[in-house]
Coordinates of C-alpha atoms and ligand atoms in Angstrom, one line a residue:
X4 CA -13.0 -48.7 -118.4
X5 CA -11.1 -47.8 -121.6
X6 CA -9.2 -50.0 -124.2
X7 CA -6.6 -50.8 -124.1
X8 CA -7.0 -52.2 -120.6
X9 CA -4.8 -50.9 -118.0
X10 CA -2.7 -53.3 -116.0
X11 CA -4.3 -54.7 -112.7
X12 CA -8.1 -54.6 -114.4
X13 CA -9.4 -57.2 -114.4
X14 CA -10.9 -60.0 -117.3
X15 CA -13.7 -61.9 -116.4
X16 CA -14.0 -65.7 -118.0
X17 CA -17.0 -67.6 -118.7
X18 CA -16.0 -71.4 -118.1
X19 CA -13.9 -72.9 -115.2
X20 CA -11.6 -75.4 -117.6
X21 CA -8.0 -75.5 -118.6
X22 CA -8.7 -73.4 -121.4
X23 CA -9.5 -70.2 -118.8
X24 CA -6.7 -71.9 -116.7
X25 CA -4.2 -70.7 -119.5
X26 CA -5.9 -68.2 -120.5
X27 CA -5.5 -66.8 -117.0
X28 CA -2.3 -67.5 -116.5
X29 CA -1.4 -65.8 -119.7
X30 CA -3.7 -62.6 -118.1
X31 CA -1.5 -62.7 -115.1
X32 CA 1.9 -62.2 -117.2
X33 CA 0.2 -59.4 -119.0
X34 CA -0.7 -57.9 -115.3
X35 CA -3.9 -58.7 -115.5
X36 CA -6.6 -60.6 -112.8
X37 CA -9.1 -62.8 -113.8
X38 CA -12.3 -63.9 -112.7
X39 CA -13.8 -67.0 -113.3
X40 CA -17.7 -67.8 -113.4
X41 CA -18.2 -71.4 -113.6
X42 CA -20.6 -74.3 -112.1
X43 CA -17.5 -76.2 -111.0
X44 CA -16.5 -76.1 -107.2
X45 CA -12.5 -75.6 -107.3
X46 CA -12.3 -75.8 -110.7
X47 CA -9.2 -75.7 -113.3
X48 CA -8.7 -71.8 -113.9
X49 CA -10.0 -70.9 -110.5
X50 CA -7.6 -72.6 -109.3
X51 CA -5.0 -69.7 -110.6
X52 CA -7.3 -66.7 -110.7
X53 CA -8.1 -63.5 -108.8
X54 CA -11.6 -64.5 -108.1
X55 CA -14.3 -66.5 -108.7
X56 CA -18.4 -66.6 -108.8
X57 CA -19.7 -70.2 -108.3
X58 CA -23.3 -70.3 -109.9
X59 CA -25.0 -71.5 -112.9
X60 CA -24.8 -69.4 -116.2
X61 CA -28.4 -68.7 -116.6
X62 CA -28.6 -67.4 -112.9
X63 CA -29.6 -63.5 -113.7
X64 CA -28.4 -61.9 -110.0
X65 CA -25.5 -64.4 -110.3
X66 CA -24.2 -62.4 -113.9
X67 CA -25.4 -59.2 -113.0
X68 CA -22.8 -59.7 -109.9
X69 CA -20.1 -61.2 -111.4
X70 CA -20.3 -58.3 -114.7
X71 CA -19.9 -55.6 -111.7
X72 CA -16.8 -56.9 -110.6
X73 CA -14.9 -57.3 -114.5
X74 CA -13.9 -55.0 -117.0
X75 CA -14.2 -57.1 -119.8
X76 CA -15.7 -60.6 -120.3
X77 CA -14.6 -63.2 -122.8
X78 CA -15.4 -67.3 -122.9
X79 CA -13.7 -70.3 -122.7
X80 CA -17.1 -72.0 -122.5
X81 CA -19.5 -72.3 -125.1
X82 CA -23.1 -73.5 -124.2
X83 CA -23.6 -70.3 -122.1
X84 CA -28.0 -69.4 -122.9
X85 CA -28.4 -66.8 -125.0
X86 CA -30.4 -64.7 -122.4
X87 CA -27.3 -65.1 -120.1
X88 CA -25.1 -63.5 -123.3
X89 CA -27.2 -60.8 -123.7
X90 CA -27.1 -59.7 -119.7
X91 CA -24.0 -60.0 -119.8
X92 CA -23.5 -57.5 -122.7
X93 CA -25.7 -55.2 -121.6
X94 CA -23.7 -54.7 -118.7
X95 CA -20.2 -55.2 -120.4
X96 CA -18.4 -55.6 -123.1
X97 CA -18.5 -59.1 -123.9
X98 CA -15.8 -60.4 -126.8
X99 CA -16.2 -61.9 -129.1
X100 CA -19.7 -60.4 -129.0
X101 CA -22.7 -63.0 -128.0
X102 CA -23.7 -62.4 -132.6
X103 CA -20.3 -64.8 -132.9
X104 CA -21.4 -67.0 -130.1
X105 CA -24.5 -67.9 -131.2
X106 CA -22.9 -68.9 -134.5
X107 CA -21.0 -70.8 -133.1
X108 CA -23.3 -72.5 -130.5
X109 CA -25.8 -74.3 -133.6
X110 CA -24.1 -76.0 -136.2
X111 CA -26.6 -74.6 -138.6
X112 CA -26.3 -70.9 -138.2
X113 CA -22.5 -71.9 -138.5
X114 CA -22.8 -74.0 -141.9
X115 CA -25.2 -71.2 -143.0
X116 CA -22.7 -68.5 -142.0
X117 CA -19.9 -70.2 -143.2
X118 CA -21.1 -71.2 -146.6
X119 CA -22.7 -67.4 -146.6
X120 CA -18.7 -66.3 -146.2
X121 CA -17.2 -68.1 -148.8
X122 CA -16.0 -71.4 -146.8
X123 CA -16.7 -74.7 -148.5
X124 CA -18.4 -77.2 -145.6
X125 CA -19.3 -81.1 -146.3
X126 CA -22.8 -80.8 -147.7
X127 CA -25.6 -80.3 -145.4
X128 CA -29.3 -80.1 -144.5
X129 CA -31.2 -79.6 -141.3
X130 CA -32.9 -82.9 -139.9
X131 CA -35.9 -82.0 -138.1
X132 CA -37.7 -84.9 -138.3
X133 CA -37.4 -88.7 -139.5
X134 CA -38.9 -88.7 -142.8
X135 CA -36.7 -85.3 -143.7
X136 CA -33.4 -87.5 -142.4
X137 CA -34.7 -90.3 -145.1
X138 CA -35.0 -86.9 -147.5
X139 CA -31.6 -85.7 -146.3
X140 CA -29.7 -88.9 -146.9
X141 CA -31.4 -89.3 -150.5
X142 CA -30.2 -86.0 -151.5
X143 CA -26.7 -86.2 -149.4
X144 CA -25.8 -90.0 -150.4
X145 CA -24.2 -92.4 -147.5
X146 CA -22.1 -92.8 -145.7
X147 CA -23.2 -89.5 -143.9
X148 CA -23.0 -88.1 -140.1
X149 CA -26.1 -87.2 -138.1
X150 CA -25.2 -84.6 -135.2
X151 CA -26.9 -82.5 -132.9
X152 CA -26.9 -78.9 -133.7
X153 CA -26.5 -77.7 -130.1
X154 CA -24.2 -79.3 -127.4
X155 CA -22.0 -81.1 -129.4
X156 CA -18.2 -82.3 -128.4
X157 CA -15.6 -84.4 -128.5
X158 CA -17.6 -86.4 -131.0
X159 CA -21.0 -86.6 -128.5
X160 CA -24.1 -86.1 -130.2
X161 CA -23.5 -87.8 -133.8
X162 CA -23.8 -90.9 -135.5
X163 CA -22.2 -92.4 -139.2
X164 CA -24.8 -93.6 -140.9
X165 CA -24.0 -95.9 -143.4
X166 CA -27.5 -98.0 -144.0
X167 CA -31.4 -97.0 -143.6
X168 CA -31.8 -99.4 -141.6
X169 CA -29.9 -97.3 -138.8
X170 CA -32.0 -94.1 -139.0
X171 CA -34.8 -94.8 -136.5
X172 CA -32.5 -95.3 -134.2
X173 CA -29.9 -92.8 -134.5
X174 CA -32.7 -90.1 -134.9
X175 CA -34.3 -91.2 -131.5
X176 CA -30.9 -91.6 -129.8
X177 CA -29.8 -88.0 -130.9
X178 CA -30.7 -85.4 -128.1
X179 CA -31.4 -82.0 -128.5
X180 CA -33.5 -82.1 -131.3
X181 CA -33.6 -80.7 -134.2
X182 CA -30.5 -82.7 -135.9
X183 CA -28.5 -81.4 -139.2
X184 CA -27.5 -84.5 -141.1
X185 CA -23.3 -84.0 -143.1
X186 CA -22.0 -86.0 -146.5
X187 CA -19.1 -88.0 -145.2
X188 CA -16.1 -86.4 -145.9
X189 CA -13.5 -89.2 -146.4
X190 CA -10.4 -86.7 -145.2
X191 CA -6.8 -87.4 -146.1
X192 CA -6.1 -85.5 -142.6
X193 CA -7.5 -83.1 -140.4
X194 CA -6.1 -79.5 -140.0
X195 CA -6.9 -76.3 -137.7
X196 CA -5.9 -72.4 -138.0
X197 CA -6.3 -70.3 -134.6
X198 CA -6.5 -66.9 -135.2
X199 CA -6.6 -63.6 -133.7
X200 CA -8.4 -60.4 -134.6
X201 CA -8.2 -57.1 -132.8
X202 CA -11.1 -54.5 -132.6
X203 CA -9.4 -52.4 -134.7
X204 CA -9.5 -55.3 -137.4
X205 CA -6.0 -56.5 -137.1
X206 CA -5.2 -60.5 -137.6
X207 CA -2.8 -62.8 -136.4
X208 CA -2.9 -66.4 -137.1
X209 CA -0.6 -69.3 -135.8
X210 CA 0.6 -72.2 -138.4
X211 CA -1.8 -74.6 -139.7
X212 CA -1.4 -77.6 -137.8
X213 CA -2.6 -81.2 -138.2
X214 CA -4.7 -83.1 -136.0
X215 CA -5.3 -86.5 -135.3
X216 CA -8.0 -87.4 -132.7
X217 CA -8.5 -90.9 -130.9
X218 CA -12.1 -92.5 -129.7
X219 CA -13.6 -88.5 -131.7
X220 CA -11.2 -86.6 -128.8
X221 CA -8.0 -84.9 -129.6
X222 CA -5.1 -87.0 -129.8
X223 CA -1.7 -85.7 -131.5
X224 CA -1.3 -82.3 -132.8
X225 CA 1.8 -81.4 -135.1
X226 CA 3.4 -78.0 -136.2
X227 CA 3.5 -77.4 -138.6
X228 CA 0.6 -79.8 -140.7
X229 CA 2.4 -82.3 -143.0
X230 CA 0.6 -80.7 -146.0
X231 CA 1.2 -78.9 -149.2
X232 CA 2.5 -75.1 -149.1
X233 CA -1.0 -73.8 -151.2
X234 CA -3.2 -76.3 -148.8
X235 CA -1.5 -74.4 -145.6
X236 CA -2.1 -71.3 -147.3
X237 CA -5.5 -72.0 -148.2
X238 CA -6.7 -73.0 -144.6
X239 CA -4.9 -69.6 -143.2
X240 CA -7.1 -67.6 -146.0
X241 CA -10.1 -69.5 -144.7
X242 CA -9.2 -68.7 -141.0
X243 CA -8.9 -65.1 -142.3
X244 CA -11.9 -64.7 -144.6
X245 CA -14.0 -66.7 -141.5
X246 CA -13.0 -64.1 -138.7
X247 CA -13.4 -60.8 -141.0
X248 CA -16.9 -61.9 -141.7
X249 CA -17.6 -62.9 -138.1
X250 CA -15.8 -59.2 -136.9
X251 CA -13.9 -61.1 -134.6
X252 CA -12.3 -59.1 -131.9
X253 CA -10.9 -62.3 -129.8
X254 CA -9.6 -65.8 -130.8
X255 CA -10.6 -68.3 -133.5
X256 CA -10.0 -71.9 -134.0
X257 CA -11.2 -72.9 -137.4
X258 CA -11.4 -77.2 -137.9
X259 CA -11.0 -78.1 -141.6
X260 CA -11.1 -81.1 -143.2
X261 CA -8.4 -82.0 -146.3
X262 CA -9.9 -84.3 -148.3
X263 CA -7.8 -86.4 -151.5
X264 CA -8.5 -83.5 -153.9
X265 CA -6.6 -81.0 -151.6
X266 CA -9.4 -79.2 -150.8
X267 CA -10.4 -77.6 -147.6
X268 CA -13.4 -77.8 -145.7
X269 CA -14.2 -76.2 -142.4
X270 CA -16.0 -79.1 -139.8
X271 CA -16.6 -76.2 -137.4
X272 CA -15.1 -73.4 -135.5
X273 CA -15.1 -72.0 -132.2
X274 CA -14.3 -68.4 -130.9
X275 CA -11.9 -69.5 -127.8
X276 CA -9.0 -70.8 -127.6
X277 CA -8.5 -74.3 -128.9
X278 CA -7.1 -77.7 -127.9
X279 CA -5.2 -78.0 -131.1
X280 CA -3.5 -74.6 -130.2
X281 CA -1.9 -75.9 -126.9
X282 CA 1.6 -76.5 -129.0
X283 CA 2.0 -72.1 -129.3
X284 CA 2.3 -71.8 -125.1
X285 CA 5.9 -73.8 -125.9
X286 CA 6.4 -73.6 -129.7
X287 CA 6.0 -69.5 -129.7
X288 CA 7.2 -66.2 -128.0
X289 CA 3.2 -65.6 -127.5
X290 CA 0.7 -68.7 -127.0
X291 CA -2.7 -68.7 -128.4
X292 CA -3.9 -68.0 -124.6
X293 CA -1.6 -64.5 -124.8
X294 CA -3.1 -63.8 -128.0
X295 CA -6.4 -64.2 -126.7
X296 CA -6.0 -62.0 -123.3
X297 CA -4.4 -59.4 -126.1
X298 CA -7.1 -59.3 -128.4
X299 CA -9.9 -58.8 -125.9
X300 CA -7.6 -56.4 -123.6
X301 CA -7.1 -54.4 -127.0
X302 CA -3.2 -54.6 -126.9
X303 CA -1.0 -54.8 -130.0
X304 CA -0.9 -58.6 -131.7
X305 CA 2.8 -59.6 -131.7
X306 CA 3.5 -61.7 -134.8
X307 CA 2.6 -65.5 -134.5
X308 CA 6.0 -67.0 -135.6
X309 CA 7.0 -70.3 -134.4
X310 CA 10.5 -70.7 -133.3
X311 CA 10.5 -74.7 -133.1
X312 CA 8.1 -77.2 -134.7
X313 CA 6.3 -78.9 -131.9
X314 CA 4.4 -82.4 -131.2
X315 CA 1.5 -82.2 -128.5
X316 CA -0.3 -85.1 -126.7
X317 CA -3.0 -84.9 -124.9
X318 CA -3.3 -86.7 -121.3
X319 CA -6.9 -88.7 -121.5
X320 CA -8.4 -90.5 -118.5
X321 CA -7.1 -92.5 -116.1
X322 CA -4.4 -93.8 -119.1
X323 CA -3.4 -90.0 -119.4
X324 CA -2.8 -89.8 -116.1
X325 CA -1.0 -92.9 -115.4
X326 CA 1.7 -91.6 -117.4
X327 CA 2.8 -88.7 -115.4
X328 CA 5.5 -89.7 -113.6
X329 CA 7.2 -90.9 -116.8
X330 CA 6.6 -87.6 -118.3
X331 CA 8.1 -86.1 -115.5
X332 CA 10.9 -88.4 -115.8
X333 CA 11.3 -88.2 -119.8
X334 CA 14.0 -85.7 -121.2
X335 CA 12.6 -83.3 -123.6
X336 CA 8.8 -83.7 -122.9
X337 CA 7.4 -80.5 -121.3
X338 CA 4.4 -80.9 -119.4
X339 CA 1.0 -79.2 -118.5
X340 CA -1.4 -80.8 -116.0
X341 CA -4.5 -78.9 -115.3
X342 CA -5.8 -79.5 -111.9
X343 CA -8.2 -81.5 -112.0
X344 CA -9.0 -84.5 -108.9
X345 CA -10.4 -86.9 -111.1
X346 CA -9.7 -88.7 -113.8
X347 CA -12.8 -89.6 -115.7
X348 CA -12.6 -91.4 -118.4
X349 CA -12.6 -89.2 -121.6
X350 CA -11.5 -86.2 -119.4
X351 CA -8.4 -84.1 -120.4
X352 CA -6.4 -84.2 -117.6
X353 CA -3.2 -82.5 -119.2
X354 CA -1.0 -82.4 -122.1
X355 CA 2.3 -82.8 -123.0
X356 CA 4.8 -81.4 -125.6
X357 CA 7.9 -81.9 -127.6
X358 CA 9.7 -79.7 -129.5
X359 CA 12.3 -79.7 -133.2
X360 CA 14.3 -77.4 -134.8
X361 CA 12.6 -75.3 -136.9
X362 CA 11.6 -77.7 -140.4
X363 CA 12.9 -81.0 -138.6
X364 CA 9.4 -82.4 -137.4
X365 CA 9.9 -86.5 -137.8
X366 CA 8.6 -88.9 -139.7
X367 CA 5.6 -91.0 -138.4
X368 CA 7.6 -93.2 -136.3
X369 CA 10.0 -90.5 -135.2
X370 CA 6.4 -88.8 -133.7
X371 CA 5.7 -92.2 -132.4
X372 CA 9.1 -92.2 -130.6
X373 CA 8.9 -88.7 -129.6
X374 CA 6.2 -89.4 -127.4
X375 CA 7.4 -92.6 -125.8
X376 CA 7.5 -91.8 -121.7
X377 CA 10.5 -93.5 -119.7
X378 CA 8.7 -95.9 -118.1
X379 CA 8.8 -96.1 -114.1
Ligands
AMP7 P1 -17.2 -82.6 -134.6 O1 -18.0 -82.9 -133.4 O2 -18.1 -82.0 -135.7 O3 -16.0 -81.8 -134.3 O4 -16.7 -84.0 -135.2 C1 -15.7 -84.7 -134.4 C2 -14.9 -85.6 -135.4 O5 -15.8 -86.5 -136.1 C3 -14.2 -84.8 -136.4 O6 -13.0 -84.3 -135.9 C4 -14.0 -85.8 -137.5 O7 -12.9 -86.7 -137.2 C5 -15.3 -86.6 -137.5 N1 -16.3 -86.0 -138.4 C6 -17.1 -85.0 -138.1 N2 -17.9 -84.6 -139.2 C7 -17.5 -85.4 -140.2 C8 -17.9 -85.6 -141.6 N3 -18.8 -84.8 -142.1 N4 -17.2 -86.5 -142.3 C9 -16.2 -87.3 -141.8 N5 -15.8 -87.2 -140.5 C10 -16.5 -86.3 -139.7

């Protein structure tokens, strides 16, 4: 198979969530089928694709099978073994390539990377062991975070540390080992670029957008982020500078931080598409999850304008859930649900959006209102 893709091949997705669930359905208004390998019986994006191989991701007959049967193989999933990655791109191509992956996978290849780039990160150094977290926080100052370097999400696997007192304990509690210890960054707000690249080294990126997260999961995204012109345009050069270096060919979320001096500092980034990117499948002629099936299809990248500014919730839990049939009921709120049976708590369930005219995103308590559901 040749690039660009033809219509009817077929993309096969790594990952059985609601990020492959968009992703697909964006696939199947380009004329494309997916197929999904994930763990999951009946899972979110399997739910709408072509096809799907139920199997673990380190099961070698399991990829070998499910590589015959695509054309292309992108991710939506990110703790995928290296040994799986590289099967799978021996047998096809896999984009973004398993090099970007593995970045992104261990938080300190991806500090190392990043700072190696030109991105300013929180300070760091790798924790391996107690007495180097006592070293760490001598050099780094407190507060300071303790994470994992592998498995990390939705704020699992790290700890503030604000006394010695706490190290023993966070060190033991902390699992995989080996740990990479963060200054605090005390953030005036949180911001995110997503960004596409094209094999032939073409970019697109959406708006900078703000995030706010609740209990370390997403909360409230807004588009555009409530920040300065040169801060906006310093988190797109980031985005930019951060996927060149990577050679990208797929989508890029980049996580910054903005902290009281204005400047910008990446927490992380991941080469999928991205909960804070959810706004673009209502706020944009192309989402983030067309942008994504385009950049690893090898079709043109249509321009990333916004034509409204947009608020997006995110449905949590069982409280996410419960709110549905006011959604439904609520003028103006457009809603997403993903599939899924149950509602664990901590578990996206769906999201919901609102959209302004074009430079006529509200104040804080017009977001507040914005969001309020008709109750039932
Ligand atoms: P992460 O798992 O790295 O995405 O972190 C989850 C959330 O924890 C971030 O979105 C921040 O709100 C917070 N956080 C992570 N790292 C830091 C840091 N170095 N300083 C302050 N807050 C942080």
């Amino acid at each position: 198979m040749t690039f660009p893709l033809p219509p009817n091949a077929t993309i096969g997705l790594v990952g059985g969530g609601q990020l492959g669930r968009m992703s697909a359905l964006a696939a199947a208004r380009l004329g494309y089928r997916c197929h999904i390998l994930t763990r999951e019986v009946d899972s979110p994006a399997a739910q709408v694709a072509h096809a799907v191989t139920i199997s673990d991701y380190a099961e070698p007959g399991s990829l070998r099978a499910f590589a015959a049967a695509v054309d292309v193989i992108s991710f939506e999933f990110e703790n995928v073994s290296a040994e799986g990655l590289d099967l799978l791109a021996s047998l096809k191509p896999v984009r973004p390539a398993p090099s970007v992956l593995r970045i992104s996978q261990d938080r300190v290849a991806e500090k190392s990377f990043l700072n190696g780039a030109g991105a300013a990160t929180a300070p760091w150094l790798p924790v391996g062991s107690l007495e180097e977290l006592h070293a760490a926080a001598a050099a780094l100052g407190l507060p300071a975070v303790l994470k994992t370097t592998r498995l990390g999400y939705d704020g699992k696997g790290q700890r503030t540390l604000r006394d010695p007192a706490e190290f023993a304990d966070a060190f033991a509690a902390l699992e995989p080992k080996p740990l990479i210890l963060e200054g605090f960054v005390d953030f005036a707000c949180e911001i995110s670029v997503v960004i596409a690249r094209g094999a032939d080294g073409a970019m697109s990126a959406f708006d900078t957008v703000e995030n706010r997260h609740r209990a370390h999961i997403l909360d409230v995204t807004l588009a555009p982020a409530r920040i300065s012109e040169e801060v906006a345009a310093a988190a797109q050069a980031i985005a930019r500078r951060v996927a060149q270096a990577l050679d990208l060919v797929g989508l890029l979320a980049v996580e910054m931080f903005v902290d009281a001096a204005g400047r910008v500092l990446v927490n992380e980034i991941a080469p999928r598409p991205h909960n804070s990117g959810h706004w673009t499948i209502d706020a944009c002629p192309a989402s983030q999850f067309e942008l994504h099936i385009r950049s690893i299809a090898g079709l043109p990248l249509p321009p990333t304008v916004r034509h409204s500014d947009a608020v997006m919730r995110n449905l949590v839990g069982p409280e996410g859930i419960a709110l549905w049939p006011g959604i439904l009921a609520t003028p103006g709120l457009i809603p997403h649900l993903y599939g899924k049976t149950e509602a664990r708590p901590g578990r996206k369930m769906g999201h919901v959006t609102r959209l302004f005219p074009k430079g006529a995103l509200p104040g804080e308590f017009g977001v507040q209102a914005a969001l309020e559901v008709t109750k039932q």
